[in-house]
PDB file of C-alpha atoms in Angstrom:
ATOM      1  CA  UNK A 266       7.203  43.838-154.456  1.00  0.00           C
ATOM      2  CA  UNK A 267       3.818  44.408-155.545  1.00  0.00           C
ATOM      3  CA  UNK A 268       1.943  42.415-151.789  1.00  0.00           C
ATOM      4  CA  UNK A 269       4.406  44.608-149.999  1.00  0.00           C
ATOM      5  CA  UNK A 270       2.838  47.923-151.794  1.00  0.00           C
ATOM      6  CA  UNK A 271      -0.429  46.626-151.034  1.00  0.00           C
ATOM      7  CA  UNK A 272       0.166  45.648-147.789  1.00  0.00           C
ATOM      8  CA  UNK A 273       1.905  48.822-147.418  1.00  0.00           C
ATOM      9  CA  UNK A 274      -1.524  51.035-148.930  1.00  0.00           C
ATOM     10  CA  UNK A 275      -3.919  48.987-146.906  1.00  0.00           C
ATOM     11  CA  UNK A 276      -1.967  49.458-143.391  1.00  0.00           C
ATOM     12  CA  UNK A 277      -1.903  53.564-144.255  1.00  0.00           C
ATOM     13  CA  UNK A 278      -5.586  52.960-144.896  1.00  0.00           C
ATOM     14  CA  UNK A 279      -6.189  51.099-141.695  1.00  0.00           C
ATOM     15  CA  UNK A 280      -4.102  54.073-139.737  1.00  0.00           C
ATOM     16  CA  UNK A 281      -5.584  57.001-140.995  1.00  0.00           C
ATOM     17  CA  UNK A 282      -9.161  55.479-140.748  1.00  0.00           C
ATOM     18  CA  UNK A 283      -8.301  55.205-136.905  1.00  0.00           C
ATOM     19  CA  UNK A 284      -7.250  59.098-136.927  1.00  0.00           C
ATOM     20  CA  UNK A 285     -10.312  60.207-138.721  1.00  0.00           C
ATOM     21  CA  UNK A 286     -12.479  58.487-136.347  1.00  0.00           C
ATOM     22  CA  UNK A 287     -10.642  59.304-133.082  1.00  0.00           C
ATOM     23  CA  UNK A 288     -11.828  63.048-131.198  1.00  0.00           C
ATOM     24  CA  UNK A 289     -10.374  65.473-129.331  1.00  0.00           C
ATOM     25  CA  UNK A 290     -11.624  65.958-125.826  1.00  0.00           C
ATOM     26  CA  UNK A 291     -13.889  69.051-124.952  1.00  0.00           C
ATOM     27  CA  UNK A 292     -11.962  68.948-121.342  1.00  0.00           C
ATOM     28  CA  UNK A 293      -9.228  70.522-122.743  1.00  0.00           C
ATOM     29  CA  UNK A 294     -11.007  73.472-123.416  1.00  0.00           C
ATOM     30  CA  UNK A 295     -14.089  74.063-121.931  1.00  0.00           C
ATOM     31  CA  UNK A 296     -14.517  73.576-117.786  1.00  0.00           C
ATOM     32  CA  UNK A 297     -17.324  71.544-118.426  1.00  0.00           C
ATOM     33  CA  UNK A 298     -18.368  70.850-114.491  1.00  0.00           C
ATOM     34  CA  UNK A 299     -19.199  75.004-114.588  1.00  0.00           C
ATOM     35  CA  UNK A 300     -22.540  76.550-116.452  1.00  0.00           C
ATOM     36  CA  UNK A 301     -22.664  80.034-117.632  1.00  0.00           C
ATOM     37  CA  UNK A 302     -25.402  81.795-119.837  1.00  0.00           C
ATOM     38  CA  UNK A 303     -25.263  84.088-122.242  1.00  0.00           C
ATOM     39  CA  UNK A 304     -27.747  86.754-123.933  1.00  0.00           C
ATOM     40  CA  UNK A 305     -27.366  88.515-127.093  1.00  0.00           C
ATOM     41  CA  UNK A 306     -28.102  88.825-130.593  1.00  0.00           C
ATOM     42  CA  UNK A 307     -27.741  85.998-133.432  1.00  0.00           C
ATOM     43  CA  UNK A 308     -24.321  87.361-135.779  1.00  0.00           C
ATOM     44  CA  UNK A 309     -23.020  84.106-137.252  1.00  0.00           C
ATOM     45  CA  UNK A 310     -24.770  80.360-137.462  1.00  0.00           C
ATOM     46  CA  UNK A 311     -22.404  77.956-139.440  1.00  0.00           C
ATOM     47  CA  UNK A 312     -24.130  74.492-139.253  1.00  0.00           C
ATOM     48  CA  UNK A 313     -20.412  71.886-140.223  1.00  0.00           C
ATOM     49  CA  UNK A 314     -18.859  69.126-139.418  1.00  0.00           C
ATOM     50  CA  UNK A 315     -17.425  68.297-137.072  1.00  0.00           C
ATOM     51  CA  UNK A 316     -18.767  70.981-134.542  1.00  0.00           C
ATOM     52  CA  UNK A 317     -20.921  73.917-136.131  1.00  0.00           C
ATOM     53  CA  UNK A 318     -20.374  77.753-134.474  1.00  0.00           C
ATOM     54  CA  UNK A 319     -22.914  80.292-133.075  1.00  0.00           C
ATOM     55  CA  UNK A 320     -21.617  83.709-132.582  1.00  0.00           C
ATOM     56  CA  UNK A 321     -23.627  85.850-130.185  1.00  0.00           C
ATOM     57  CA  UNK A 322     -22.676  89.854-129.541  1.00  0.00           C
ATOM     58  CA  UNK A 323     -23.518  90.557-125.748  1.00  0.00           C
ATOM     59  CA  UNK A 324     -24.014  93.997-124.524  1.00  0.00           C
ATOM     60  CA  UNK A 325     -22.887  94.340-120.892  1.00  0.00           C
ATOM     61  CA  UNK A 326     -25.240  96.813-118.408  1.00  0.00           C
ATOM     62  CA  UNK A 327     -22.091  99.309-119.479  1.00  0.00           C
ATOM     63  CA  UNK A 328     -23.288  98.880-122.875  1.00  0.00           C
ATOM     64  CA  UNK A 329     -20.108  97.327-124.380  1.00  0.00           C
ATOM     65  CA  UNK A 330     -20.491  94.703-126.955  1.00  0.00           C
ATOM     66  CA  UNK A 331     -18.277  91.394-126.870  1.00  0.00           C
ATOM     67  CA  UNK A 332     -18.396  88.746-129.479  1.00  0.00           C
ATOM     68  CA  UNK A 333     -18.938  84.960-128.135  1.00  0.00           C
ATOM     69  CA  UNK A 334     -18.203  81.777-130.214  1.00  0.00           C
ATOM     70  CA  UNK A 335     -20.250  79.113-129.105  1.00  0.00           C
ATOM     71  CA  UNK A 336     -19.383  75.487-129.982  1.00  0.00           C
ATOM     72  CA  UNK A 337     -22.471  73.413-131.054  1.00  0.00           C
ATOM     73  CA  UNK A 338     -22.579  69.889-132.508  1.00  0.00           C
ATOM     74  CA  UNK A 339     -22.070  68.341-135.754  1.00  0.00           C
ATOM     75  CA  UNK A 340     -24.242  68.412-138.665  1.00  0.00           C
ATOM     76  CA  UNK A 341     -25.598  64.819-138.081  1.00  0.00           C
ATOM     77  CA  UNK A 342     -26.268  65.597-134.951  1.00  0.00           C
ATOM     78  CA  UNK A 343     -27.789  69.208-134.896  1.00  0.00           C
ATOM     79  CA  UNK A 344     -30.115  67.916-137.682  1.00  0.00           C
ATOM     80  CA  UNK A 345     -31.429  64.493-136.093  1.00  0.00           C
ATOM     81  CA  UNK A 346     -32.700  66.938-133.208  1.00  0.00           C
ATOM     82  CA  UNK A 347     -34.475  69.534-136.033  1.00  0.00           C
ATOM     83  CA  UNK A 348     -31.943  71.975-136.527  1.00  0.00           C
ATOM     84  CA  UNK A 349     -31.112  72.923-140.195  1.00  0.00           C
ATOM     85  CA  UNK A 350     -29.525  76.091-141.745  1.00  0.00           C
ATOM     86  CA  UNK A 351     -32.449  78.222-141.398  1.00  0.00           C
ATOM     87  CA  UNK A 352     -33.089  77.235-137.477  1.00  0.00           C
ATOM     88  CA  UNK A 353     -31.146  80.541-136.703  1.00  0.00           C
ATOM     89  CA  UNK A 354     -30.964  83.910-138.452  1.00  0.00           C
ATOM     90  CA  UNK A 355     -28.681  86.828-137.828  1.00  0.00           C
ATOM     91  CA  UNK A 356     -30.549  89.308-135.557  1.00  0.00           C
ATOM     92  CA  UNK A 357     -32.295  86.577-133.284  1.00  0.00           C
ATOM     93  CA  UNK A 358     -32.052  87.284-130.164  1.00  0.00           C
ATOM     94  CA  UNK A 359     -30.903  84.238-128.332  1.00  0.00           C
ATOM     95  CA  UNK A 360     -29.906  83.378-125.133  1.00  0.00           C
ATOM     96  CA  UNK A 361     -27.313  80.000-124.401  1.00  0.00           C
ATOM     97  CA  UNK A 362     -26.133  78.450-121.974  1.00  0.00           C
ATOM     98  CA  UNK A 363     -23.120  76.018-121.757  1.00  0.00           C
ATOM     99  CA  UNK A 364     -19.500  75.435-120.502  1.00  0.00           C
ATOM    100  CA  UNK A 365     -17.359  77.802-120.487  1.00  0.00           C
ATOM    101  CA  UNK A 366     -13.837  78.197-122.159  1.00  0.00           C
ATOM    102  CA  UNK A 367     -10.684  78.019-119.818  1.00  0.00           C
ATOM    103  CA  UNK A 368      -9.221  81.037-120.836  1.00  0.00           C
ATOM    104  CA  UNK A 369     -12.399  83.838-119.742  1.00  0.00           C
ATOM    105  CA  UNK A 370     -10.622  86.422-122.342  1.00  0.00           C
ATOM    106  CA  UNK A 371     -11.277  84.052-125.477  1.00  0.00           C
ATOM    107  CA  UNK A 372     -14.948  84.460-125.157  1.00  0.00           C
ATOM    108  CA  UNK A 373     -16.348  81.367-125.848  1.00  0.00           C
ATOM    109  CA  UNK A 374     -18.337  78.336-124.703  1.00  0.00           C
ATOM    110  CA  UNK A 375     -19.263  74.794-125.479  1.00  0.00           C
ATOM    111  CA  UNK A 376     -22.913  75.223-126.221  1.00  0.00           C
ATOM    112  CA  UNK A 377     -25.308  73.150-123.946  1.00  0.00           C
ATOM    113  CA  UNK A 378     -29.053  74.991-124.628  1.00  0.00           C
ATOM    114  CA  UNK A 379     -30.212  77.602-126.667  1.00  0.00           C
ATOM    115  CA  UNK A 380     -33.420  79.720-126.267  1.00  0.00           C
ATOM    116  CA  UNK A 381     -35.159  82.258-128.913  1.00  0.00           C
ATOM    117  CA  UNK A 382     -37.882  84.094-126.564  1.00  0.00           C
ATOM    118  CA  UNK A 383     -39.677  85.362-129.444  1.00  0.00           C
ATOM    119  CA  UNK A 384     -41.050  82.411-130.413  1.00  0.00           C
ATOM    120  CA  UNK A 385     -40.359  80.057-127.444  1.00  0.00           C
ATOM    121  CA  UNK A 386     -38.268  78.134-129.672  1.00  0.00           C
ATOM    122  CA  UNK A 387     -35.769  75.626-127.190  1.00  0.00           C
ATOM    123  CA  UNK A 388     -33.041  73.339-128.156  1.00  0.00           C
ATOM    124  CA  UNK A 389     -31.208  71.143-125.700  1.00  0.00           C
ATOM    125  CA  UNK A 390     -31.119  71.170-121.759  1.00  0.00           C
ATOM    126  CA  UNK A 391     -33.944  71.634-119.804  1.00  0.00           C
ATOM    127  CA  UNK A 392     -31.970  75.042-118.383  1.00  0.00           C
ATOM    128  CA  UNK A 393     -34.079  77.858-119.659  1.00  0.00           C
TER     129      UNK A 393
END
């Protein structure tokens, strides 16, 4: 009774170890063979795992404001290439480029580069 238990615990371990490592495909979402850009200014910067946000507000030439959500990478990864928590700061004025979302309405983009003209500061692609 007792090896079947174990067996039992250590195949659930084995199976959800597989889950947690498996990831979702960015396909599915984004049209990642298209580029857009976006400029705006900085309103959210939540460095996570798995994939940490930027929101941007973008005023069109009409002068209304829409909110983007950007999808970035992970916290390993964002932090191996210099980024950290105080990288970004609301009010930055930032402009990004990156894949866009399938639906146009939602807004949002899988982020590729990321410029801050005001001090030249440059993460990612070589698009600028």
């Amino acid at each position: 009774m007792k090896s079947k238990l174990l067996v039992l615990l250590l195949g659930g371990a084995l199976l959800s170890g597989v889950s947690a490592y498996a990831h979702h495909s960015f396909a599915g979402t984004y049209v990642e063979d298209k580029v857009i850009s976006i400029e705006g200014t900085l309103v959210e910067f939540s460095i996570r795992n798995p994939h940490s946000f930027v929101t941007v507000e973008v005023t069109d030439k009409d002068g209304k404001k829409t909110k983007w959500g950007c999808e970035w990478g992970g916290v390993t990864q964002l932090t191996e290439s210099g980024v950290n928590r105080y990288t970004l700061k609301t009010g930055d004025k930032v402009k990004i480029t990156g894949a866009p979302g399938r639906d146009p309405e939602d807004h949002r983009m899988l982020l590729r580069s990321l410029d801050r003209p005001s001090d030249g500061y440059h993460w990612g692609g070589t698009v600028r």
